[in-house]
Amino acid sequence: ETSPNCMCSVLPSTENFLMEVPMEELAEELTILEANRFRRILPEDLWGLRFQKPSESVAAVSKNFELITNWVSSTLIRPGTWKDFVRYYKQFSKLLEHLLALRNYSSAAQVCFGLVSPSVTRMKGFINKLPAKLRTLVDKYSAYFDGRKNFEAYRSLDHTHPSIPFLAVHLRDLVYIHEHRDCEATLDIESVRQEGQTIMKIGVYLDSTTNYTGLVSRHRHISVALDLISLVTEDELYDRSIELSPVRLKRPADEPRPVPTLRRRSATHCRSSRPNERSASPTDSISKKKMQK
């Protein structure tokens, strides 16, 4: 059972297979599960922006994307020591590497977004404990799913079949085609052609696209454990992140620093600190003159 004090409801079994199952085999298992979901998507599910009111197949892909991303973030934030954080972070980075090698860009994006979620990246004290080489590697992989330059880095990746696409990019292309079609034309042939080509490029409904015949499911209990994961809200994740790595208030850059002030010493402080020595008075100078005479 999950501890009532734990803010995330991830089953302990998910942590067990994360540390016990080799990451290559876990990547293969996730790829088999994701390929089965994508294979159910049909062209009519994407045509005419129907995915904005998603069919059951598209909704299943979207739900799983959110689930895995949330699982990665909540697993990283759950441990109470930086050693556990580093241990899980290394495992997820290995998993990400194997997913990219399998050209499973959908699951790779899920893991990547979990690693770079705001609740995780704000924990600078934990992040700085990571090896520099590991941070550089994750930054490189996360750049593949960066939306700048119209996802140029993702589009440059190897999309040889079999592969599983990062669906959000291609759905974005379909939205762009509809927003820029000729509204005055009764039938914009060019837009229809572009939309058809984009759906064909996704190729998710073709068995050859997601047919990973060389992969064999070795850990069927993983799919059961993942199905039982409950989502943790972003507020809960952030609150837990604050508990592990409290916010340290910093002085704003534009705020001037206080100028140190020097206290003026009083007349009494100017006198000698010796107890038997007193300060000279006007009568002392007069008496000295009389003695000289």
PDB file of C-alpha atoms in Angstrom:
ATOM      1  CA  GLU A   1       0.000   0.000   0.000  1.00  0.00           C
ATOM      2  CA  THR A   2       1.056   3.567  -0.567  1.00  0.00           C
ATOM      3  CA  SER A   3       2.053   5.525   2.489  1.00  0.00           C
ATOM      4  CA  PRO A   4      -0.620   8.077   3.456  1.00  0.00           C
ATOM      5  CA  ASN A   5       2.116  10.655   4.028  1.00  0.00           C
ATOM      6  CA  CYS A   6       3.290  10.348   0.448  1.00  0.00           C
ATOM      7  CA  MET A   7       1.761  12.950  -1.810  1.00  0.00           C
ATOM      8  CA  CYS A   8       2.090  10.796  -4.911  1.00  0.00           C
ATOM      9  CA  SER A   9       0.152   7.580  -5.346  1.00  0.00           C
ATOM     10  CA  VAL A  10       2.664   5.774  -7.516  1.00  0.00           C
ATOM     11  CA  LEU A  11       2.679   2.112  -6.556  1.00  0.00           C
ATOM     12  CA  PRO A  12       5.918   0.794  -5.029  1.00  0.00           C
ATOM     13  CA  SER A  13       6.073  -1.791  -7.819  1.00  0.00           C
ATOM     14  CA  THR A  14       6.830   0.947 -10.338  1.00  0.00           C
ATOM     15  CA  GLU A  15       9.876   1.939  -8.330  1.00  0.00           C
ATOM     16  CA  ASN A  16      10.939  -1.685  -8.010  1.00  0.00           C
ATOM     17  CA  PHE A  17      10.977  -2.396 -11.721  1.00  0.00           C
ATOM     18  CA  LEU A  18      12.610   0.966 -12.356  1.00  0.00           C
ATOM     19  CA  MET A  19      15.634  -0.192 -10.345  1.00  0.00           C
ATOM     20  CA  GLU A  20      15.493  -3.952 -11.020  1.00  0.00           C
ATOM     21  CA  VAL A  21      14.499  -4.255 -14.685  1.00  0.00           C
ATOM     22  CA  PRO A  22      17.255  -3.339 -17.177  1.00  0.00           C
ATOM     23  CA  MET A  23      16.429  -0.040 -18.850  1.00  0.00           C
ATOM     24  CA  GLU A  24      16.799  -1.563 -22.303  1.00  0.00           C
ATOM     25  CA  GLU A  25      14.069  -4.102 -21.512  1.00  0.00           C
ATOM     26  CA  LEU A  26      11.859  -1.428 -19.943  1.00  0.00           C
ATOM     27  CA  ALA A  27      12.257   0.687 -23.089  1.00  0.00           C
ATOM     28  CA  GLU A  28      11.216  -2.292 -25.220  1.00  0.00           C
ATOM     29  CA  GLU A  29       8.184  -2.916 -23.020  1.00  0.00           C
ATOM     30  CA  LEU A  30       7.077   0.721 -23.245  1.00  0.00           C
ATOM     31  CA  THR A  31       7.596   0.636 -27.010  1.00  0.00           C
ATOM     32  CA  ILE A  32       5.392  -2.447 -27.419  1.00  0.00           C
ATOM     33  CA  LEU A  33       2.620  -0.841 -25.354  1.00  0.00           C
ATOM     34  CA  GLU A  34       2.856   2.485 -27.207  1.00  0.00           C
ATOM     35  CA  ALA A  35       2.899   0.799 -30.623  1.00  0.00           C
ATOM     36  CA  ASN A  36      -0.318  -1.011 -29.766  1.00  0.00           C
ATOM     37  CA  ARG A  37      -1.990   2.292 -28.886  1.00  0.00           C
ATOM     38  CA  PHE A  38      -0.833   4.041 -32.062  1.00  0.00           C
ATOM     39  CA  ARG A  39      -1.853   1.131 -34.266  1.00  0.00           C
ATOM     40  CA  ARG A  40      -5.485   1.751 -33.306  1.00  0.00           C
ATOM     41  CA  ILE A  41      -5.459   5.303 -34.696  1.00  0.00           C
ATOM     42  CA  LEU A  42      -7.184   5.545 -38.079  1.00  0.00           C
ATOM     43  CA  PRO A  43      -6.966   8.317 -40.716  1.00  0.00           C
ATOM     44  CA  GLU A  44     -10.531   9.418 -40.010  1.00  0.00           C
ATOM     45  CA  ASP A  45      -9.524  10.087 -36.396  1.00  0.00           C
ATOM     46  CA  LEU A  46      -7.174  12.848 -37.617  1.00  0.00           C
ATOM     47  CA  TRP A  47      -8.968  14.189 -40.690  1.00  0.00           C
ATOM     48  CA  GLY A  48     -10.688  17.575 -40.449  1.00  0.00           C
ATOM     49  CA  LEU A  49      -9.340  18.385 -36.972  1.00  0.00           C
ATOM     50  CA  ARG A  50     -11.461  15.607 -35.486  1.00  0.00           C
ATOM     51  CA  PHE A  51      -8.673  14.987 -32.975  1.00  0.00           C
ATOM     52  CA  GLN A  52      -9.746  18.193 -31.189  1.00  0.00           C
ATOM     53  CA  LYS A  53     -12.705  16.100 -30.064  1.00  0.00           C
ATOM     54  CA  PRO A  54     -10.572  12.987 -29.839  1.00  0.00           C
ATOM     55  CA  SER A  55     -11.701   9.502 -30.591  1.00  0.00           C
ATOM     56  CA  GLU A  56     -11.048   6.745 -28.089  1.00  0.00           C
ATOM     57  CA  SER A  57      -7.761   5.812 -29.757  1.00  0.00           C
ATOM     58  CA  VAL A  58      -6.354   9.361 -29.809  1.00  0.00           C
ATOM     59  CA  ALA A  59      -7.555   9.991 -26.254  1.00  0.00           C
ATOM     60  CA  ALA A  60      -5.716   6.845 -25.078  1.00  0.00           C
ATOM     61  CA  VAL A  61      -2.435   8.131 -26.536  1.00  0.00           C
ATOM     62  CA  SER A  62      -2.947  11.553 -24.960  1.00  0.00           C
ATOM     63  CA  LYS A  63      -3.823  10.090 -21.571  1.00  0.00           C
ATOM     64  CA  ASN A  64      -0.782   7.820 -21.546  1.00  0.00           C
ATOM     65  CA  PHE A  65       1.475  10.731 -22.504  1.00  0.00           C
ATOM     66  CA  GLU A  66       0.332  12.720 -19.480  1.00  0.00           C
ATOM     67  CA  LEU A  67       0.527   9.663 -17.233  1.00  0.00           C
ATOM     68  CA  ILE A  68       4.152   8.731 -18.010  1.00  0.00           C
ATOM     69  CA  THR A  69       5.322  12.347 -17.806  1.00  0.00           C
ATOM     70  CA  ASN A  70       3.661  12.705 -14.427  1.00  0.00           C
ATOM     71  CA  TRP A  71       5.104   9.381 -13.238  1.00  0.00           C
ATOM     72  CA  VAL A  72       8.661  10.456 -14.079  1.00  0.00           C
ATOM     73  CA  SER A  73       8.329  13.787 -12.261  1.00  0.00           C
ATOM     74  CA  SER A  74       6.622  12.332  -9.184  1.00  0.00           C
ATOM     75  CA  THR A  75       9.210   9.537  -8.901  1.00  0.00           C
ATOM     76  CA  LEU A  76      12.057  12.057  -8.962  1.00  0.00           C
ATOM     77  CA  ILE A  77      10.433  14.331  -6.398  1.00  0.00           C
ATOM     78  CA  ARG A  78       9.347  11.524  -4.087  1.00  0.00           C
ATOM     79  CA  PRO A  79      12.713  10.558  -2.471  1.00  0.00           C
ATOM     80  CA  GLY A  80      13.934  12.554   0.489  1.00  0.00           C
ATOM     81  CA  THR A  81      17.658  12.488  -0.230  1.00  0.00           C
ATOM     82  CA  TRP A  82      19.704  13.767  -3.142  1.00  0.00           C
ATOM     83  CA  LYS A  83      21.303  10.307  -3.519  1.00  0.00           C
ATOM     84  CA  ASP A  84      17.904   8.772  -4.353  1.00  0.00           C
ATOM     85  CA  PHE A  85      17.200  11.650  -6.719  1.00  0.00           C
ATOM     86  CA  VAL A  86      20.480  11.079  -8.590  1.00  0.00           C
ATOM     87  CA  ARG A  87      19.855   7.331  -8.715  1.00  0.00           C
ATOM     88  CA  TYR A  88      16.401   7.689 -10.293  1.00  0.00           C
ATOM     89  CA  TYR A  89      17.560  10.474 -12.598  1.00  0.00           C
ATOM     90  CA  LYS A  90      20.312   8.246 -13.984  1.00  0.00           C
ATOM     91  CA  GLN A  91      17.832   5.434 -14.605  1.00  0.00           C
ATOM     92  CA  PHE A  92      15.409   7.693 -16.474  1.00  0.00           C
ATOM     93  CA  SER A  93      18.213   9.136 -18.591  1.00  0.00           C
ATOM     94  CA  LYS A  94      19.247   5.590 -19.572  1.00  0.00           C
ATOM     95  CA  LEU A  95      15.616   4.805 -20.391  1.00  0.00           C
ATOM     96  CA  LEU A  96      15.417   7.922 -22.558  1.00  0.00           C
ATOM     97  CA  GLU A  97      18.543   6.903 -24.438  1.00  0.00           C
ATOM     98  CA  HIS A  98      17.165   3.427 -25.233  1.00  0.00           C
ATOM     99  CA  LEU A  99      13.792   4.846 -26.338  1.00  0.00           C
ATOM    100  CA  LEU A 100      15.539   7.149 -28.808  1.00  0.00           C
ATOM    101  CA  ALA A 101      17.549   4.220 -30.119  1.00  0.00           C
ATOM    102  CA  LEU A 102      14.266   2.361 -30.758  1.00  0.00           C
ATOM    103  CA  ARG A 103      12.893   5.473 -32.521  1.00  0.00           C
ATOM    104  CA  ASN A 104      10.033   5.519 -30.036  1.00  0.00           C
ATOM    105  CA  TYR A 105       9.817   9.308 -30.006  1.00  0.00           C
ATOM    106  CA  SER A 106       6.445   9.343 -28.287  1.00  0.00           C
ATOM    107  CA  SER A 107       7.660   7.614 -25.101  1.00  0.00           C
ATOM    108  CA  ALA A 108      10.985   9.452 -25.298  1.00  0.00           C
ATOM    109  CA  ALA A 109       9.160  12.786 -25.227  1.00  0.00           C
ATOM    110  CA  GLN A 110       7.111  11.620 -22.234  1.00  0.00           C
ATOM    111  CA  VAL A 111      10.222  10.774 -20.200  1.00  0.00           C
ATOM    112  CA  CYS A 112      12.008  13.916 -21.348  1.00  0.00           C
ATOM    113  CA  PHE A 113       9.180  16.235 -20.324  1.00  0.00           C
ATOM    114  CA  GLY A 114       9.099  14.558 -16.918  1.00  0.00           C
ATOM    115  CA  LEU A 115      12.823  15.169 -16.430  1.00  0.00           C
ATOM    116  CA  VAL A 116      12.601  18.859 -17.343  1.00  0.00           C
ATOM    117  CA  SER A 117       9.289  19.679 -15.656  1.00  0.00           C
ATOM    118  CA  PRO A 118       9.315  22.920 -13.609  1.00  0.00           C
ATOM    119  CA  SER A 119       8.832  21.016 -10.352  1.00  0.00           C
ATOM    120  CA  VAL A 120      12.052  19.083 -11.012  1.00  0.00           C
ATOM    121  CA  THR A 121      14.267  21.739 -12.581  1.00  0.00           C
ATOM    122  CA  ARG A 122      13.625  24.231  -9.770  1.00  0.00           C
ATOM    123  CA  MET A 123      15.412  21.939  -7.310  1.00  0.00           C
ATOM    124  CA  LYS A 124      18.822  23.431  -8.043  1.00  0.00           C
ATOM    125  CA  GLY A 125      20.430  21.861  -4.992  1.00  0.00           C
ATOM    126  CA  PHE A 126      19.550  18.388  -6.296  1.00  0.00           C
ATOM    127  CA  ILE A 127      20.260  19.150  -9.955  1.00  0.00           C
ATOM    128  CA  ASN A 128      23.742  20.434  -9.116  1.00  0.00           C
ATOM    129  CA  LYS A 129      24.538  17.064  -7.510  1.00  0.00           C
ATOM    130  CA  LEU A 130      24.157  15.360 -10.897  1.00  0.00           C
ATOM    131  CA  PRO A 131      27.311  14.604 -12.897  1.00  0.00           C
ATOM    132  CA  ALA A 132      27.998  17.323 -15.445  1.00  0.00           C
ATOM    133  CA  LYS A 133      28.154  14.753 -18.241  1.00  0.00           C
ATOM    134  CA  LEU A 134      24.671  13.481 -17.353  1.00  0.00           C
ATOM    135  CA  ARG A 135      23.171  16.991 -17.321  1.00  0.00           C
ATOM    136  CA  THR A 136      24.728  17.727 -20.706  1.00  0.00           C
ATOM    137  CA  LEU A 137      23.309  14.500 -22.130  1.00  0.00           C
ATOM    138  CA  VAL A 138      19.766  15.203 -20.896  1.00  0.00           C
ATOM    139  CA  ASP A 139      19.972  18.763 -22.262  1.00  0.00           C
ATOM    140  CA  LYS A 140      20.939  17.310 -25.640  1.00  0.00           C
ATOM    141  CA  TYR A 141      18.018  14.884 -25.650  1.00  0.00           C
ATOM    142  CA  SER A 142      15.506  17.484 -24.458  1.00  0.00           C
ATOM    143  CA  ALA A 143      16.536  19.736 -27.353  1.00  0.00           C
ATOM    144  CA  TYR A 144      15.085  17.133 -29.730  1.00  0.00           C
ATOM    145  CA  PHE A 145      11.610  18.033 -28.516  1.00  0.00           C
ATOM    146  CA  ASP A 146      12.108  21.783 -28.361  1.00  0.00           C
ATOM    147  CA  GLY A 147       9.413  23.645 -30.279  1.00  0.00           C
ATOM    148  CA  ARG A 148      11.749  26.342 -31.561  1.00  0.00           C
ATOM    149  CA  LYS A 149      12.166  26.591 -35.333  1.00  0.00           C
ATOM    150  CA  ASN A 150       9.062  24.473 -35.835  1.00  0.00           C
ATOM    151  CA  PHE A 151      10.560  21.422 -34.086  1.00  0.00           C
ATOM    152  CA  GLU A 152      13.529  21.414 -36.428  1.00  0.00           C
ATOM    153  CA  ALA A 153      15.578  19.118 -34.178  1.00  0.00           C
ATOM    154  CA  TYR A 154      12.801  16.517 -33.963  1.00  0.00           C
ATOM    155  CA  ARG A 155      12.157  16.561 -37.700  1.00  0.00           C
ATOM    156  CA  SER A 156      15.867  15.941 -38.350  1.00  0.00           C
ATOM    157  CA  LEU A 157      15.821  12.656 -36.393  1.00  0.00           C
ATOM    158  CA  ASP A 158      15.751   9.256 -38.069  1.00  0.00           C
ATOM    159  CA  HIS A 159      12.120   8.327 -38.787  1.00  0.00           C
ATOM    160  CA  THR A 160      12.816   5.044 -40.552  1.00  0.00           C
ATOM    161  CA  HIS A 161      10.130   2.444 -39.922  1.00  0.00           C
ATOM    162  CA  PRO A 162       9.403   1.035 -37.464  1.00  0.00           C
ATOM    163  CA  SER A 163       9.063   4.197 -35.425  1.00  0.00           C
ATOM    164  CA  ILE A 164       6.532   5.888 -33.195  1.00  0.00           C
ATOM    165  CA  PRO A 165       6.103   9.627 -33.851  1.00  0.00           C
ATOM    166  CA  PHE A 166       5.811  12.485 -31.409  1.00  0.00           C
ATOM    167  CA  LEU A 167       2.165  12.962 -32.312  1.00  0.00           C
ATOM    168  CA  ALA A 168       1.788  16.528 -30.996  1.00  0.00           C
ATOM    169  CA  VAL A 169       4.101  17.887 -33.710  1.00  0.00           C
ATOM    170  CA  HIS A 170       2.062  16.380 -36.539  1.00  0.00           C
ATOM    171  CA  LEU A 171      -1.254  17.438 -35.027  1.00  0.00           C
ATOM    172  CA  ARG A 172       0.175  20.945 -34.867  1.00  0.00           C
ATOM    173  CA  ASP A 173       0.891  20.725 -38.597  1.00  0.00           C
ATOM    174  CA  LEU A 174      -2.719  19.773 -39.274  1.00  0.00           C
ATOM    175  CA  VAL A 175      -3.964  22.750 -37.273  1.00  0.00           C
ATOM    176  CA  TYR A 176      -1.647  25.056 -39.227  1.00  0.00           C
ATOM    177  CA  ILE A 177      -2.970  23.738 -42.559  1.00  0.00           C
ATOM    178  CA  HIS A 178      -6.574  24.414 -41.523  1.00  0.00           C
ATOM    179  CA  GLU A 179      -5.802  27.897 -40.208  1.00  0.00           C
ATOM    180  CA  HIS A 180      -4.140  28.917 -43.494  1.00  0.00           C
ATOM    181  CA  ARG A 181      -6.507  27.386 -46.002  1.00  0.00           C
ATOM    182  CA  ASP A 182      -8.275  29.504 -48.619  1.00  0.00           C
ATOM    183  CA  CYS A 183     -11.623  30.318 -47.020  1.00  0.00           C
ATOM    184  CA  GLU A 184     -13.020  31.792 -50.253  1.00  0.00           C
ATOM    185  CA  ALA A 185     -12.559  28.602 -52.230  1.00  0.00           C
ATOM    186  CA  THR A 186     -15.353  26.035 -52.076  1.00  0.00           C
ATOM    187  CA  LEU A 187     -12.767  23.263 -51.994  1.00  0.00           C
ATOM    188  CA  ASP A 188      -9.167  24.160 -51.338  1.00  0.00           C
ATOM    189  CA  ILE A 189      -7.435  21.333 -53.195  1.00  0.00           C
ATOM    190  CA  GLU A 190      -3.981  22.356 -51.988  1.00  0.00           C
ATOM    191  CA  SER A 191      -5.004  22.256 -48.323  1.00  0.00           C
ATOM    192  CA  VAL A 192      -6.681  18.876 -48.792  1.00  0.00           C
ATOM    193  CA  ARG A 193      -3.519  17.550 -50.432  1.00  0.00           C
ATOM    194  CA  GLN A 194      -1.310  18.873 -47.616  1.00  0.00           C
ATOM    195  CA  GLU A 195      -3.597  17.429 -44.974  1.00  0.00           C
ATOM    196  CA  GLY A 196      -3.583  14.032 -46.654  1.00  0.00           C
ATOM    197  CA  GLN A 197       0.199  14.058 -46.972  1.00  0.00           C
ATOM    198  CA  THR A 198       0.607  14.957 -43.309  1.00  0.00           C
ATOM    199  CA  ILE A 199      -1.644  12.101 -42.199  1.00  0.00           C
ATOM    200  CA  MET A 200       0.188   9.731 -44.529  1.00  0.00           C
ATOM    201  CA  LYS A 201       3.497  10.939 -43.101  1.00  0.00           C
ATOM    202  CA  ILE A 202       2.316  10.037 -39.626  1.00  0.00           C
ATOM    203  CA  GLY A 203       1.528   6.583 -40.950  1.00  0.00           C
ATOM    204  CA  VAL A 204       0.306   5.425 -37.588  1.00  0.00           C
ATOM    205  CA  TYR A 205      -2.466   3.352 -39.096  1.00  0.00           C
ATOM    206  CA  LEU A 206      -0.019   1.333 -41.206  1.00  0.00           C
ATOM    207  CA  ASP A 207       1.098  -1.843 -39.490  1.00  0.00           C
ATOM    208  CA  SER A 208       4.608  -1.488 -40.934  1.00  0.00           C
ATOM    209  CA  THR A 209       5.071   1.819 -39.138  1.00  0.00           C
ATOM    210  CA  THR A 210       4.747   0.483 -35.613  1.00  0.00           C
ATOM    211  CA  ASN A 211       5.473  -3.181 -36.272  1.00  0.00           C
ATOM    212  CA  TYR A 212       8.297  -3.966 -33.855  1.00  0.00           C
ATOM    213  CA  THR A 213       8.420  -7.667 -34.681  1.00  0.00           C
ATOM    214  CA  GLY A 214      11.816  -8.121 -33.045  1.00  0.00           C
ATOM    215  CA  LEU A 215      10.590  -7.057 -29.623  1.00  0.00           C
ATOM    216  CA  VAL A 216       9.187  -9.567 -27.153  1.00  0.00           C
ATOM    217  CA  SER A 217       7.301  -8.640 -24.002  1.00  0.00           C
ATOM    218  CA  ARG A 218       9.319  -9.938 -21.042  1.00  0.00           C
ATOM    219  CA  HIS A 219       7.706  -8.027 -18.195  1.00  0.00           C
ATOM    220  CA  ARG A 220       3.935  -8.047 -18.572  1.00  0.00           C
ATOM    221  CA  HIS A 221       3.489  -6.897 -14.965  1.00  0.00           C
ATOM    222  CA  ILE A 222       4.872  -3.501 -15.975  1.00  0.00           C
ATOM    223  CA  SER A 223       1.785  -2.641 -18.020  1.00  0.00           C
ATOM    224  CA  VAL A 224      -0.425  -3.563 -15.049  1.00  0.00           C
ATOM    225  CA  ALA A 225       1.603  -1.395 -12.672  1.00  0.00           C
ATOM    226  CA  LEU A 226       1.578   1.578 -15.063  1.00  0.00           C
ATOM    227  CA  ASP A 227      -2.182   1.302 -15.560  1.00  0.00           C
ATOM    228  CA  LEU A 228      -2.664   1.634 -11.795  1.00  0.00           C
ATOM    229  CA  ILE A 229      -0.662   4.858 -11.506  1.00  0.00           C
ATOM    230  CA  SER A 230      -2.730   7.845 -10.427  1.00  0.00           C
ATOM    231  CA  LEU A 231      -1.969  11.327 -11.628  1.00  0.00           C
ATOM    232  CA  VAL A 232      -0.501  13.830  -9.196  1.00  0.00           C
ATOM    233  CA  THR A 233      -1.604  17.411  -9.731  1.00  0.00           C
ATOM    234  CA  GLU A 234       0.971  20.040 -10.658  1.00  0.00           C
ATOM    235  CA  ASP A 235       0.263  21.897  -7.415  1.00  0.00           C
ATOM    236  CA  GLU A 236       1.005  18.784  -5.376  1.00  0.00           C
ATOM    237  CA  LEU A 237       4.212  18.167  -7.303  1.00  0.00           C
ATOM    238  CA  TYR A 238       5.341  21.736  -6.762  1.00  0.00           C
ATOM    239  CA  ASP A 239       4.485  21.652  -3.044  1.00  0.00           C
ATOM    240  CA  ARG A 240       6.501  18.470  -2.629  1.00  0.00           C
ATOM    241  CA  SER A 241       9.338  20.076  -4.564  1.00  0.00           C
ATOM    242  CA  ILE A 242       9.287  23.036  -2.179  1.00  0.00           C
ATOM    243  CA  GLU A 243       9.503  20.667   0.801  1.00  0.00           C
ATOM    244  CA  LEU A 244      12.566  18.926  -0.608  1.00  0.00           C
ATOM    245  CA  SER A 245      14.266  22.082  -1.830  1.00  0.00           C
ATOM    246  CA  PRO A 246      12.982  25.200  -0.021  1.00  0.00           C
ATOM    247  CA  VAL A 247      12.998  28.538  -1.777  1.00  0.00           C
ATOM    248  CA  ARG A 248      15.860  30.824  -0.860  1.00  0.00           C
ATOM    249  CA  LEU A 249      14.898  34.425  -1.246  1.00  0.00           C
ATOM    250  CA  LYS A 250      17.422  36.471  -3.175  1.00  0.00           C
ATOM    251  CA  ARG A 251      17.848  40.225  -3.350  1.00  0.00           C
ATOM    252  CA  PRO A 252      16.490  41.572  -6.654  1.00  0.00           C
ATOM    253  CA  ALA A 253      19.229  42.622  -9.044  1.00  0.00           C
ATOM    254  CA  ASP A 254      17.863  46.167  -9.335  1.00  0.00           C
ATOM    255  CA  GLU A 255      17.588  46.662  -5.576  1.00  0.00           C
ATOM    256  CA  PRO A 256      20.508  48.747  -4.232  1.00  0.00           C
ATOM    257  CA  ARG A 257      22.559  47.260  -1.457  1.00  0.00           C
ATOM    258  CA  PRO A 258      22.394  49.076   1.875  1.00  0.00           C
ATOM    259  CA  VAL A 259      25.311  51.465   2.423  1.00  0.00           C
ATOM    260  CA  PRO A 260      27.125  50.737   5.692  1.00  0.00           C
ATOM    261  CA  THR A 261      26.975  53.719   8.031  1.00  0.00           C
ATOM    262  CA  LEU A 262      29.771  54.758  10.411  1.00  0.00           C
ATOM    263  CA  ARG A 263      28.653  55.702  13.885  1.00  0.00           C
ATOM    264  CA  ARG A 264      29.983  58.998  15.125  1.00  0.00           C
ATOM    265  CA  ARG A 265      31.921  58.528  18.316  1.00  0.00           C
ATOM    266  CA  SER A 266      30.863  60.678  21.208  1.00  0.00           C
ATOM    267  CA  ALA A 267      33.200  62.944  23.110  1.00  0.00           C
ATOM    268  CA  THR A 268      33.423  60.455  25.942  1.00  0.00           C
ATOM    269  CA  HIS A 269      34.751  57.789  23.547  1.00  0.00           C
ATOM    270  CA  CYS A 270      37.494  60.152  22.428  1.00  0.00           C
ATOM    271  CA  ARG A 271      38.885  60.284  25.936  1.00  0.00           C
ATOM    272  CA  SER A 272      41.477  57.870  27.105  1.00  0.00           C
ATOM    273  CA  SER A 273      40.236  54.479  28.114  1.00  0.00           C
ATOM    274  CA  ARG A 274      42.632  54.326  31.037  1.00  0.00           C
ATOM    275  CA  PRO A 275      40.711  54.570  34.319  1.00  0.00           C
ATOM    276  CA  ASN A 276      43.235  56.811  36.064  1.00  0.00           C
ATOM    277  CA  GLU A 277      43.730  59.159  33.130  1.00  0.00           C
ATOM    278  CA  ARG A 278      41.279  61.974  32.589  1.00  0.00           C
ATOM    279  CA  SER A 279      40.937  64.431  29.728  1.00  0.00           C
ATOM    280  CA  ALA A 280      42.560  67.819  29.913  1.00  0.00           C
ATOM    281  CA  SER A 281      40.459  70.766  31.068  1.00  0.00           C
ATOM    282  CA  PRO A 282      40.953  74.586  30.659  1.00  0.00           C
ATOM    283  CA  THR A 283      41.940  74.936  34.329  1.00  0.00           C
ATOM    284  CA  ASP A 284      44.793  72.474  33.843  1.00  0.00           C
ATOM    285  CA  SER A 285      46.411  74.664  31.175  1.00  0.00           C
ATOM    286  CA  ILE A 286      46.190  77.738  33.456  1.00  0.00           C
ATOM    287  CA  SER A 287      47.797  75.898  36.368  1.00  0.00           C
ATOM    288  CA  LYS A 288      50.632  74.702  34.149  1.00  0.00           C
ATOM    289  CA  LYS A 289      51.401  78.298  33.078  1.00  0.00           C
ATOM    290  CA  LYS A 290      51.566  79.438  36.751  1.00  0.00           C
ATOM    291  CA  MET A 291      53.965  76.672  37.621  1.00  0.00           C
ATOM    292  CA  GLN A 292      56.246  77.638  34.734  1.00  0.00           C
ATOM    293  CA  LYS A 293      56.394  81.211  35.996  1.00  0.00           C
TER     294      LYS A 293
END
